[in-house]
mmCIF file of C-alpha atoms in Angstrom:
data_model
loop_
_atom_site.group_PDB
_atom_site.id
_atom_site.type_symbol
_atom_site.label_atom_id
_atom_site.label_comp_id
_atom_site.label_asym_id
_atom_site.label_seq_id
_atom_site.Cartn_x
_atom_site.Cartn_y
_atom_site.Cartn_z
ATOM 1 C CA MET D 1 -61.871 -5.156 13.557
ATOM 2 C CA SER D 2 -58.875 -2.896 13.681
ATOM 3 C CA VAL D 3 -58.103 -3.960 17.269
ATOM 4 C CA GLN D 4 -57.990 -7.637 16.190
ATOM 5 C CA ASN D 5 -55.741 -6.811 13.230
ATOM 6 C CA THR D 6 -53.276 -4.650 15.112
ATOM 7 C CA PRO D 7 -51.017 -7.338 16.680
ATOM 8 C CA PHE D 8 -50.780 -9.184 13.347
ATOM 9 C CA SER D 9 -50.088 -6.000 11.388
ATOM 10 C CA VAL D 10 -47.440 -4.879 13.827
ATOM 11 C CA THR D 11 -45.648 -8.233 13.694
ATOM 12 C CA GLU D 12 -45.882 -8.271 9.913
ATOM 13 C CA ARG D 13 -44.586 -4.724 9.713
ATOM 14 C CA GLN D 14 -41.763 -5.515 12.137
ATOM 15 C CA ARG D 15 -40.779 -8.563 10.102
ATOM 16 C CA LYS D 16 -40.806 -6.522 6.891
ATOM 17 C CA ALA D 17 -38.753 -3.773 8.531
ATOM 18 C CA LYS D 18 -36.301 -6.358 9.848
ATOM 19 C CA SER D 19 -35.847 -8.043 6.469
ATOM 20 C CA LYS D 20 -35.455 -4.630 4.837
ATOM 21 C CA LYS D 21 -32.794 -3.761 7.402
ATOM 22 C CA ILE D 22 -30.941 -7.027 6.747
ATOM 23 C CA ILE D 23 -31.038 -6.481 2.968
ATOM 24 C CA ASN D 24 -29.788 -2.908 3.461
ATOM 25 C CA SER D 25 -26.949 -4.129 5.658
ATOM 26 C CA VAL D 26 -25.931 -6.814 3.165
ATOM 27 C CA VAL D 27 -25.924 -4.288 0.293
ATOM 28 C CA LEU D 28 -23.952 -1.763 2.368
ATOM 29 C CA TYR D 29 -21.383 -4.337 3.506
ATOM 30 C CA THR D 30 -20.959 -5.555 -0.083
ATOM 31 C CA ILE D 31 -20.372 -2.042 -1.446
ATOM 32 C CA MET D 32 -18.057 -1.140 1.448
ATOM 33 C CA THR D 33 -16.032 -4.334 1.019
ATOM 34 C CA VAL D 34 -15.652 -3.881 -2.749
ATOM 35 C CA LEU D 35 -14.526 -0.259 -2.228
ATOM 36 C CA ALA D 36 -12.120 -1.301 0.520
ATOM 37 C CA ILE D 37 -10.564 -3.928 -1.766
ATOM 38 C CA ILE D 38 -10.192 -1.375 -4.582
ATOM 39 C CA LEU D 39 -8.606 1.209 -2.263
ATOM 40 C CA ILE D 40 -6.333 -1.242 -0.472
ATOM 41 C CA PHE D 41 -5.216 -3.125 -3.581
ATOM 42 C CA PRO D 42 -2.471 -0.633 -4.626
ATOM 43 C CA TYR D 43 -1.127 -0.620 -1.074
ATOM 44 C CA ALA D 44 -1.098 -4.429 -0.867
ATOM 45 C CA PHE D 45 0.457 -4.516 -4.326
ATOM 46 C CA MET D 46 3.234 -2.201 -3.144
ATOM 47 C CA VAL D 47 3.919 -4.369 -0.070
ATOM 48 C CA SER D 48 3.883 -7.511 -2.235
ATOM 49 C CA LYS D 49 6.334 -5.966 -4.715
ATOM 50 C CA SER D 50 8.672 -5.059 -1.896
ATOM 51 C CA LEU D 51 8.949 -8.783 -1.083
ATOM 52 C CA MET D 52 9.658 -9.818 -4.695
ATOM 53 C CA THR D 53 12.924 -10.392 -6.515
ATOM 54 C CA GLY D 54 13.912 -8.100 -9.397
ATOM 55 C CA GLU D 55 12.838 -10.748 -11.952
ATOM 56 C CA GLU D 56 9.412 -11.150 -10.396
ATOM 57 C CA VAL D 57 8.851 -7.379 -10.394
ATOM 58 C CA ILE D 58 9.295 -7.112 -14.185
ATOM 59 C CA ASP D 59 7.634 -10.453 -14.989
ATOM 60 C CA PRO D 60 5.197 -9.975 -17.925
ATOM 61 C CA GLN D 61 2.752 -12.378 -16.207
ATOM 62 C CA ILE D 62 0.621 -11.180 -13.303
ATOM 63 C CA VAL D 63 2.542 -11.934 -10.120
ATOM 64 C CA VAL D 64 0.382 -10.947 -7.163
ATOM 65 C CA PHE D 65 2.277 -12.832 -4.454
ATOM 66 C CA PRO D 66 6.015 -13.493 -4.495
ATOM 67 C CA LYS D 67 6.918 -17.178 -4.863
ATOM 68 C CA ALA D 68 9.406 -16.979 -2.019
ATOM 69 C CA PRO D 69 9.068 -13.726 -0.068
ATOM 70 C CA GLN D 70 12.476 -12.195 0.527
ATOM 71 C CA PHE D 71 13.456 -9.214 2.621
ATOM 72 C CA ILE D 72 16.581 -8.133 0.790
ATOM 73 C CA ASN D 73 14.897 -4.879 -0.277
ATOM 74 C CA TYR D 74 14.309 -3.992 3.373
ATOM 75 C CA VAL D 75 17.881 -4.957 4.280
ATOM 76 C CA ASN D 76 19.151 -2.723 1.453
ATOM 77 C CA LEU D 77 16.862 0.029 2.666
ATOM 78 C CA PHE D 78 18.610 0.150 6.021
ATOM 79 C CA LYS D 79 22.117 -0.574 4.731
ATOM 80 C CA GLN D 80 22.332 1.564 1.612
ATOM 81 C CA SER D 81 19.703 4.245 1.350
ATOM 82 C CA GLY D 82 20.186 6.334 4.483
ATOM 83 C CA TYR D 83 16.671 5.435 5.571
ATOM 84 C CA LEU D 84 17.352 5.897 9.307
ATOM 85 C CA LYS D 85 18.826 9.348 8.780
ATOM 86 C CA ALA D 86 15.850 10.380 6.624
ATOM 87 C CA THR D 87 13.435 9.007 9.247
ATOM 88 C CA LEU D 88 15.263 10.963 11.937
ATOM 89 C CA HIS D 89 14.923 14.170 9.895
ATOM 90 C CA THR D 90 11.215 13.506 9.390
ATOM 91 C CA CYS D 91 10.749 12.875 13.131
ATOM 92 C CA ILE D 92 12.473 16.158 13.959
ATOM 93 C CA ILE D 93 10.128 18.058 11.621
ATOM 94 C CA ILE D 94 7.074 16.238 13.046
ATOM 95 C CA ALA D 95 8.170 17.046 16.604
ATOM 96 C CA PHE D 96 8.737 20.685 15.708
ATOM 97 C CA ASN D 97 5.341 20.928 13.998
ATOM 98 C CA LEU D 98 3.534 19.249 16.888
ATOM 99 C CA ILE D 99 5.148 21.550 19.447
ATOM 100 C CA ALA D 100 4.330 24.585 17.301
ATOM 101 C CA VAL D 101 0.718 23.521 16.787
ATOM 102 C CA PHE D 102 -0.003 22.640 20.428
ATOM 103 C CA LYS D 103 1.826 25.608 21.879
ATOM 104 C CA TYR D 104 0.841 28.374 19.515
ATOM 105 C CA ASP D 105 -2.442 27.359 17.918
ATOM 106 C CA SER D 106 -4.784 29.733 19.700
ATOM 107 C CA ARG D 107 -8.042 28.143 18.542
ATOM 108 C CA MET E 1 4.121 62.092 21.249
ATOM 109 C CA LYS E 2 3.101 59.194 19.071
ATOM 110 C CA SER E 3 6.145 57.123 20.096
ATOM 111 C CA ASN E 4 5.287 57.760 23.778
ATOM 112 C CA LYS E 5 1.834 56.378 23.158
ATOM 113 C CA ALA E 6 3.286 53.335 21.439
ATOM 114 C CA ILE E 7 5.724 52.702 24.292
ATOM 115 C CA LYS E 8 2.904 53.053 26.828
ATOM 116 C CA PHE E 9 0.785 50.629 24.805
ATOM 117 C CA LEU E 10 3.637 48.097 24.655
ATOM 118 C CA LYS E 11 4.341 48.454 28.370
ATOM 119 C CA LYS E 12 0.686 47.998 29.208
ATOM 120 C CA ASN E 13 0.398 44.807 27.131
ATOM 121 C CA TYR E 14 3.924 43.608 27.903
ATOM 122 C CA THR E 15 2.962 40.043 28.929
ATOM 123 C CA GLY E 16 0.640 39.585 25.975
ATOM 124 C CA TRP E 17 3.340 40.653 23.521
ATOM 125 C CA LEU E 18 5.829 38.257 25.128
ATOM 126 C CA PHE E 19 3.393 35.364 24.774
ATOM 127 C CA ASN E 20 2.740 36.262 21.134
ATOM 128 C CA LEU E 21 6.398 36.796 20.287
ATOM 129 C CA PRO E 22 7.225 33.184 19.219
ATOM 130 C CA LEU E 23 4.183 33.159 16.933
ATOM 131 C CA ILE E 24 5.074 36.558 15.471
ATOM 132 C CA ILE E 25 8.709 35.484 14.917
ATOM 133 C CA GLY E 26 7.524 32.236 13.286
ATOM 134 C CA LEU E 27 5.127 34.086 10.998
ATOM 135 C CA LEU E 28 7.784 36.611 10.031
ATOM 136 C CA MET E 29 10.510 34.025 9.434
ATOM 137 C CA PHE E 30 8.515 31.380 7.601
ATOM 138 C CA THR E 31 5.750 33.357 5.896
ATOM 139 C CA ALA E 32 6.152 37.116 5.662
ATOM 140 C CA ILE E 33 9.898 37.402 4.920
ATOM 141 C CA PRO E 34 9.982 34.570 2.304
ATOM 142 C CA MET E 35 6.946 36.133 0.600
ATOM 143 C CA LEU E 36 8.596 39.539 0.606
ATOM 144 C CA CYS E 37 11.829 38.019 -0.773
ATOM 145 C CA SER E 38 9.936 36.333 -3.599
ATOM 146 C CA LEU E 39 8.189 39.636 -4.386
ATOM 147 C CA VAL E 40 11.575 41.395 -4.552
ATOM 148 C CA TYR E 41 13.016 38.561 -6.700
ATOM 149 C CA SER E 42 10.105 38.875 -9.108
ATOM 150 C CA PHE E 43 11.378 42.382 -10.056
ATOM 151 C CA ASN E 44 14.960 41.186 -10.523
ATOM 152 C CA THR E 45 16.993 38.838 -12.702
ATOM 153 C CA ASP E 46 20.318 36.936 -12.587
ATOM 154 C CA ILE E 47 19.803 36.145 -8.915
ATOM 155 C CA ASN E 48 22.829 34.495 -7.292
ATOM 156 C CA ILE E 49 23.858 33.917 -3.721
ATOM 157 C CA VAL E 50 27.583 34.549 -3.313
ATOM 158 C CA ASN E 51 29.217 34.203 0.129
ATOM 159 C CA GLY E 52 25.826 34.459 1.813
ATOM 160 C CA LYS E 53 24.941 37.655 -0.044
ATOM 161 C CA THR E 54 22.238 37.833 -2.699
ATOM 162 C CA GLN E 55 23.330 39.487 -5.943
ATOM 163 C CA MET E 56 20.726 40.432 -8.540
ATOM 164 C CA LYS E 57 19.991 42.836 -11.377
ATOM 165 C CA PHE E 58 16.912 45.022 -11.307
ATOM 166 C CA TYR E 59 14.570 43.964 -14.122
ATOM 167 C CA GLY E 60 11.442 45.994 -13.379
ATOM 168 C CA LEU E 61 8.219 44.435 -14.588
ATOM 169 C CA GLN E 62 9.990 42.528 -17.345
ATOM 170 C CA ASN E 63 9.543 39.126 -15.613
ATOM 171 C CA TYR E 64 5.779 39.712 -15.559
ATOM 172 C CA ALA E 65 5.823 40.893 -19.179
ATOM 173 C CA ASP E 66 7.864 37.796 -20.149
ATOM 174 C CA ALA E 67 5.162 35.581 -18.673
ATOM 175 C CA PHE E 68 2.613 37.077 -21.063
ATOM 176 C CA VAL E 69 4.702 37.834 -24.145
ATOM 177 C CA ARG E 70 8.078 36.085 -24.413
ATOM 178 C CA TYR E 71 7.026 32.777 -22.828
ATOM 179 C CA GLY E 72 3.307 33.358 -23.298
ATOM 180 C CA ASP E 73 2.691 30.057 -25.122
ATOM 181 C CA THR E 74 4.205 27.930 -22.366
ATOM 182 C CA VAL E 75 2.492 29.891 -19.601
ATOM 183 C CA TRP E 76 -0.846 29.692 -21.384
ATOM 184 C CA LEU E 77 -0.446 25.934 -21.907
ATOM 185 C CA ALA E 78 0.401 25.376 -18.227
ATOM 186 C CA ALA E 79 -2.487 27.629 -17.144
ATOM 187 C CA LYS E 80 -4.910 25.797 -19.448
ATOM 188 C CA ASN E 81 -3.813 22.357 -18.167
ATOM 189 C CA THR E 82 -4.057 23.529 -14.558
ATOM 190 C CA MET E 83 -7.551 24.949 -15.122
ATOM 191 C CA ILE E 84 -8.763 21.746 -16.807
ATOM 192 C CA TYR E 85 -7.278 19.712 -13.974
ATOM 193 C CA THR E 86 -8.885 21.944 -11.316
ATOM 194 C CA LEU E 87 -12.303 22.140 -12.982
ATOM 195 C CA LEU E 88 -12.509 18.364 -13.326
ATOM 196 C CA SER E 89 -10.601 17.026 -10.333
ATOM 197 C CA VAL E 90 -12.280 19.201 -7.668
ATOM 198 C CA PRO E 91 -15.880 18.115 -8.394
ATOM 199 C CA ILE E 92 -14.909 14.488 -9.112
ATOM 200 C CA SER E 93 -12.983 14.033 -5.871
ATOM 201 C CA LEU E 94 -15.424 16.029 -3.722
ATOM 202 C CA ILE E 95 -18.570 14.304 -4.992
ATOM 203 C CA SER E 96 -17.050 10.823 -4.751
ATOM 204 C CA SER E 97 -15.684 11.437 -1.248
ATOM 205 C CA TYR E 98 -19.063 12.919 -0.213
ATOM 206 C CA PHE E 99 -20.896 9.769 -1.239
ATOM 207 C CA LEU E 100 -18.218 7.591 0.325
ATOM 208 C CA ALA E 101 -18.709 9.449 3.601
ATOM 209 C CA LEU E 102 -22.489 9.067 3.304
ATOM 210 C CA LEU E 103 -22.009 5.359 2.768
ATOM 211 C CA ILE E 104 -20.002 4.841 5.933
ATOM 212 C CA ASN E 105 -21.959 7.286 8.050
ATOM 213 C CA THR E 106 -23.851 4.372 9.591
ATOM 214 C CA ASN E 107 -23.793 2.506 12.860
ATOM 215 C CA LEU E 108 -23.154 -0.887 11.295
ATOM 216 C CA LYS E 109 -20.724 -3.209 13.045
ATOM 217 C CA GLY E 110 -17.159 -2.876 11.778
ATOM 218 C CA VAL E 111 -17.772 0.416 10.011
ATOM 219 C CA LYS E 112 -14.801 1.946 11.853
ATOM 220 C CA THR E 113 -12.523 -0.627 10.221
ATOM 221 C CA PHE E 114 -13.792 0.451 6.808
ATOM 222 C CA ARG E 115 -13.148 4.105 7.695
ATOM 223 C CA VAL E 116 -9.542 3.248 8.551
ATOM 224 C CA LEU E 117 -9.146 1.233 5.341
ATOM 225 C CA TYR E 118 -10.495 4.098 3.226
ATOM 226 C CA TYR E 119 -8.205 6.580 4.934
ATOM 227 C CA PHE E 120 -5.169 4.277 4.603
ATOM 228 C CA PRO E 121 -3.995 5.540 1.164
ATOM 229 C CA CYS E 122 -3.750 9.089 2.555
ATOM 230 C CA MET E 123 -0.980 7.928 4.874
ATOM 231 C CA ILE E 124 1.298 7.117 1.942
ATOM 232 C CA PRO E 125 3.605 10.011 0.971
ATOM 233 C CA ALA E 126 2.744 11.692 -2.346
ATOM 234 C CA VAL E 127 6.113 10.722 -3.835
ATOM 235 C CA ALA E 128 5.645 7.023 -2.993
ATOM 236 C CA SER E 129 2.069 7.174 -4.266
ATOM 237 C CA GLY E 130 3.183 8.750 -7.562
ATOM 238 C CA LEU E 131 5.864 6.112 -8.096
ATOM 239 C CA LEU E 132 3.458 3.313 -7.203
ATOM 240 C CA TRP E 133 0.863 4.486 -9.730
ATOM 241 C CA LYS E 134 3.549 5.027 -12.359
ATOM 242 C CA ASP E 135 4.490 1.392 -11.881
ATOM 243 C CA MET E 136 0.897 0.123 -11.955
ATOM 244 C CA PHE E 137 0.106 2.189 -15.068
ATOM 245 C CA ASP E 138 3.278 1.094 -16.873
ATOM 246 C CA PRO E 139 2.278 0.209 -20.490
ATOM 247 C CA THR E 140 4.505 -2.915 -20.496
ATOM 248 C CA TYR E 141 4.838 -4.215 -16.940
ATOM 249 C CA GLY E 142 1.925 -2.457 -15.213
ATOM 250 C CA VAL E 143 -0.619 -4.557 -13.340
ATOM 251 C CA PHE E 144 -3.561 -2.589 -14.819
ATOM 252 C CA ASN E 145 -2.729 -3.609 -18.376
ATOM 253 C CA LYS E 146 -2.153 -7.195 -17.257
ATOM 254 C CA VAL E 147 -5.595 -7.334 -15.619
ATOM 255 C CA LEU E 148 -7.297 -5.549 -18.534
ATOM 256 C CA GLY E 149 -5.532 -7.945 -20.902
ATOM 257 C CA LEU E 150 -7.268 -10.868 -19.173
ATOM 258 C CA VAL E 151 -10.649 -9.525 -20.347
ATOM 259 C CA GLY E 152 -9.362 -8.615 -23.804
ATOM 260 C CA LEU E 153 -8.894 -4.885 -23.188
ATOM 261 C CA GLY E 154 -5.861 -2.699 -23.721
ATOM 262 C CA PRO E 155 -3.002 -2.296 -23.577
ATOM 263 C CA TYR E 156 -3.468 1.338 -22.591
ATOM 264 C CA ARG E 157 -0.628 3.806 -22.269
ATOM 265 C CA PHE E 158 -2.077 5.761 -19.287
ATOM 266 C CA PHE E 159 0.509 8.425 -18.316
ATOM 267 C CA SER E 160 2.437 7.801 -21.558
ATOM 268 C CA ASP E 161 -0.308 8.995 -23.905
ATOM 269 C CA LYS E 162 -1.416 12.616 -24.142
ATOM 270 C CA ASN E 163 -5.114 11.683 -24.324
ATOM 271 C CA SER E 164 -5.163 9.334 -21.358
ATOM 272 C CA ALA E 165 -2.621 11.118 -19.142
ATOM 273 C CA MET E 166 -5.064 13.546 -17.514
ATOM 274 C CA PRO E 167 -7.860 10.980 -16.891
ATOM 275 C CA SER E 168 -5.205 8.689 -15.369
ATOM 276 C CA ILE E 169 -4.375 11.403 -12.837
ATOM 277 C CA PHE E 170 -8.055 11.670 -11.876
ATOM 278 C CA LEU E 171 -8.123 7.903 -11.375
ATOM 279 C CA MET E 172 -4.980 8.120 -9.272
ATOM 280 C CA ASN E 173 -6.421 10.953 -7.182
ATOM 281 C CA MET E 174 -9.540 8.905 -6.471
ATOM 282 C CA TRP E 175 -7.295 6.647 -4.446
ATOM 283 C CA SER E 176 -6.824 9.272 -1.755
ATOM 284 C CA ILE E 177 -10.402 10.465 -1.371
ATOM 285 C CA GLY E 178 -10.259 9.212 2.227
ATOM 286 C CA GLY E 179 -8.841 12.583 3.318
ATOM 287 C CA SER E 180 -11.916 14.534 2.197
ATOM 288 C CA MET E 181 -14.132 11.708 3.412
ATOM 289 C CA ILE E 182 -12.959 12.291 6.988
ATOM 290 C CA LEU E 183 -13.890 15.978 6.722
ATOM 291 C CA TRP E 184 -17.347 15.136 5.343
ATOM 292 C CA LEU E 185 -17.847 12.634 8.148
ATOM 293 C CA SER E 186 -17.025 15.245 10.764
ATOM 294 C CA ALA E 187 -19.622 17.532 9.155
ATOM 295 C CA PHE E 188 -22.264 14.786 9.169
ATOM 296 C CA LYS E 189 -21.564 13.991 12.830
ATOM 297 C CA ASN E 190 -22.241 17.627 13.707
ATOM 298 C CA ILE E 191 -25.756 17.549 12.265
ATOM 299 C CA GLY E 192 -28.267 17.287 15.106
ATOM 300 C CA LYS E 193 -30.078 13.942 15.345
ATOM 301 C CA HIS E 194 -33.329 15.739 16.072
ATOM 302 C CA TYR E 195 -33.562 16.872 12.432
ATOM 303 C CA TYR E 196 -33.559 13.262 11.255
ATOM 304 C CA GLU E 197 -35.978 12.204 14.021
ATOM 305 C CA ALA E 198 -38.400 14.919 12.960
ATOM 306 C CA ALA E 199 -38.022 13.842 9.322
ATOM 307 C CA ASP E 200 -38.688 10.212 10.319
ATOM 308 C CA LEU E 201 -41.895 11.280 12.043
ATOM 309 C CA ASP E 202 -42.925 13.044 8.829
ATOM 310 C CA GLY E 203 -42.266 9.825 6.904
ATOM 311 C CA ALA E 204 -39.286 11.157 4.945
ATOM 312 C CA ASN E 205 -37.218 8.616 3.033
ATOM 313 C CA ALA E 206 -33.407 8.501 2.811
ATOM 314 C CA TRP E 207 -33.286 10.605 -0.385
ATOM 315 C CA THR E 208 -35.499 13.346 1.078
ATOM 316 C CA LYS E 209 -33.368 13.447 4.219
ATOM 317 C CA LEU E 210 -30.220 13.735 2.105
ATOM 318 C CA ILE E 211 -31.593 16.585 -0.024
ATOM 319 C CA HIS E 212 -33.369 18.533 2.733
ATOM 320 C CA ILE E 213 -31.175 17.904 5.782
ATOM 321 C CA THR E 214 -27.734 16.416 5.131
ATOM 322 C CA ILE E 215 -26.683 18.543 2.140
ATOM 323 C CA PRO E 216 -28.033 21.904 3.434
ATOM 324 C CA MET E 217 -26.552 21.274 6.884
ATOM 325 C CA SER E 218 -23.117 20.427 5.487
ATOM 326 C CA THR E 219 -22.821 23.415 3.140
ATOM 327 C CA SER E 220 -20.171 25.041 5.348
ATOM 328 C CA MET E 221 -17.980 21.957 4.915
ATOM 329 C CA ILE E 222 -18.806 21.842 1.187
ATOM 330 C CA PHE E 223 -17.605 25.440 0.916
ATOM 331 C CA PHE E 224 -14.442 24.743 2.935
ATOM 332 C CA ASN E 225 -13.626 21.667 0.829
ATOM 333 C CA VAL E 226 -14.279 23.498 -2.445
ATOM 334 C CA VAL E 227 -11.981 26.387 -1.468
ATOM 335 C CA THR E 228 -9.120 24.232 -0.125
ATOM 336 C CA SER E 229 -9.346 21.665 -2.959
ATOM 337 C CA MET E 230 -9.403 24.440 -5.541
ATOM 338 C CA ILE E 231 -6.278 26.052 -4.050
ATOM 339 C CA GLY E 232 -4.541 22.656 -3.799
ATOM 340 C CA SER E 233 -5.400 21.804 -7.410
ATOM 341 C CA LEU E 234 -4.163 25.117 -8.761
ATOM 342 C CA GLN E 235 -0.849 24.540 -6.965
ATOM 343 C CA TYR E 236 -0.589 20.883 -8.031
ATOM 344 C CA THR E 237 2.981 19.649 -8.654
ATOM 345 C CA GLY E 238 2.378 15.906 -8.209
ATOM 346 C CA THR E 239 3.234 15.125 -11.847
ATOM 347 C CA LEU E 240 6.901 15.820 -11.040
ATOM 348 C CA THR E 241 7.130 12.396 -9.398
ATOM 349 C CA PHE E 242 5.561 10.205 -12.064
ATOM 350 C CA ALA E 243 5.096 11.997 -15.401
ATOM 351 C CA SER E 244 7.652 11.750 -18.173
ATOM 352 C CA ARG E 245 9.806 14.656 -19.421
ATOM 353 C CA GLY E 246 10.434 16.129 -15.999
ATOM 354 C CA GLY E 247 6.779 16.268 -14.970
ATOM 355 C CA ARG E 248 5.469 17.695 -18.252
ATOM 356 C CA GLY E 249 4.043 14.430 -19.568
ATOM 357 C CA PRO E 250 3.642 13.375 -23.210
ATOM 358 C CA ASP E 251 3.290 16.389 -25.526
ATOM 359 C CA ASP E 252 3.179 18.657 -22.455
ATOM 360 C CA SER E 253 -0.287 17.285 -21.638
ATOM 361 C CA LEU E 254 0.490 17.326 -17.890
ATOM 362 C CA TYR E 255 2.402 20.591 -17.789
ATOM 363 C CA MET E 256 0.851 22.288 -14.732
ATOM 364 C CA PHE E 257 1.529 25.790 -13.462
ATOM 365 C CA GLY E 258 3.234 24.515 -10.300
ATOM 366 C CA VAL E 259 5.561 22.345 -12.393
ATOM 367 C CA LEU E 260 6.351 25.331 -14.612
ATOM 368 C CA ILE E 261 7.339 27.402 -11.548
ATOM 369 C CA TYR E 262 9.467 24.540 -10.196
ATOM 370 C CA ARG E 263 11.267 24.016 -13.509
ATOM 371 C CA GLU E 264 11.935 27.725 -13.997
ATOM 372 C CA ALA E 265 13.294 28.117 -10.459
ATOM 373 C CA PHE E 266 15.302 24.948 -9.911
ATOM 374 C CA GLU E 267 16.099 23.540 -13.361
ATOM 375 C CA LYS E 268 16.586 26.698 -15.422
ATOM 376 C CA ASP E 269 17.815 28.839 -12.491
ATOM 377 C CA ARG E 270 15.470 31.722 -13.362
ATOM 378 C CA LEU E 271 14.423 32.522 -9.824
ATOM 379 C CA GLY E 272 13.149 36.018 -10.684
ATOM 380 C CA TYR E 273 10.889 34.786 -13.467
ATOM 381 C CA ALA E 274 9.684 31.855 -11.312
ATOM 382 C CA SER E 275 8.834 34.280 -8.494
ATOM 383 C CA ALA E 276 6.847 36.437 -10.928
ATOM 384 C CA LEU E 277 4.937 33.310 -12.037
ATOM 385 C CA ALA E 278 4.294 32.406 -8.393
ATOM 386 C CA TRP E 279 2.861 35.869 -7.736
ATOM 387 C CA LEU E 280 0.674 35.628 -10.833
ATOM 388 C CA LEU E 281 -0.626 32.286 -9.537
ATOM 389 C CA LEU E 282 -1.232 33.859 -6.126
ATOM 390 C CA ILE E 283 -3.274 36.636 -7.754
ATOM 391 C CA VAL E 284 -5.361 34.094 -9.700
ATOM 392 C CA ILE E 285 -5.965 32.030 -6.541
ATOM 393 C CA ALA E 286 -6.856 35.172 -4.566
ATOM 394 C CA VAL E 287 -9.347 36.329 -7.236
ATOM 395 C CA ILE E 288 -11.037 32.906 -7.479
ATOM 396 C CA THR E 289 -11.172 32.589 -3.680
ATOM 397 C CA PHE E 290 -12.618 36.098 -3.427
ATOM 398 C CA LEU E 291 -15.297 35.229 -5.999
ATOM 399 C CA LEU E 292 -16.099 32.012 -4.149
ATOM 400 C CA PHE E 293 -16.509 33.926 -0.892
ATOM 401 C CA LYS E 294 -18.640 36.554 -2.627
ATOM 402 C CA SER E 295 -20.950 33.866 -3.969
ATOM 403 C CA SER E 296 -21.181 31.995 -0.664
ATOM 404 C CA LYS E 297 -24.669 33.135 0.339
ATOM 405 C CA TRP E 298 -25.815 29.524 -0.052
ATOM 406 C CA VAL E 299 -23.551 28.461 2.827
ATOM 407 C CA PHE E 300 -25.379 27.743 6.074
ATOM 408 C CA TYR E 301 -23.625 28.236 9.426
ATOM 409 C CA GLU E 302 -25.689 26.752 12.233
ATOM 410 C CA GLU E 303 -23.989 28.867 14.908
ATOM 411 C CA GLU E 304 -25.144 32.045 13.171
ATOM 412 C CA VAL E 305 -28.828 31.130 13.571
#
């Protein structure tokens, strides 16, 4: 009796396990995607704002995407704010830290 | 006689000392000497640097007494805010990052992309992050109020209201839980697969495996994260970038100890008093860390077995 039932039971069990696995995967992907959207939203919002005009930034309506993306903020960044000099300073500190860590970290 | 012994010892270990010299110089220059200077400053007042020379008046223990008596109210307020922030933010961020790490500790396709996405916010500098959240939480123009307004909620004042300022910081901090998540993941990856295989054979479900294998085997990382997060929270100065009134927030609701030290040192030019506050904070951190280590019998180190 049990010998006759075994192949059927195994297939049934495998099918159940497979469907359970698929449901688990779908649930996991859904949760992971929702969390990823929540965590990435502020970053995307920041990038989007950087492409907006001053009026769009302070618009009382929700403006998620700029009507006509413009790069004047990035141009100003390089022309006016001393961005390259600041980046150079940061790179020097990073280089110094990396050398110090690799050379002197005894662990 | 003693100096001869010392010279002999140095001569014998000459190469070793040479190799260690850069590290010793670095430690002295960037850790020991600045700490010693701040200790000296904490016993002095009217500290000025004139023509490269430091001038100051000896003040004894008065800076420490001032912290408790003269400016006691402000210090107590900052200490209370910092404690509330630490007691709430450490468990919230650690528990949420722990479960986030559990969630992505799978072999599903594309899970590495999700790991990168979750870690992404940690790559943004704290200053930029503070300004970004200040903008999003803006009571008038902020995107949060606009979205909440669509479903009939708000407007909320977030950082601009004394009751919602602290919870808003917790919400903001949740954004960068990816940093702790990476540490949890590394702990999970170090747990031997054979434990889970044995549990599978015994018919254990996911919850049982979490309670009896994953959590006990990651206690060393839990301990590490608790200690480092606690120290980081007690030293928190992030409100300087986004909170009103020079980082103090509405009605001083965000006045943290780190901000108090910063303001005393660089805005009010009371370097001696600020140094005394820094040493008081160091003592508090040392005591709490000591107590944490003393109560760490629950921590399991696999290599010690």
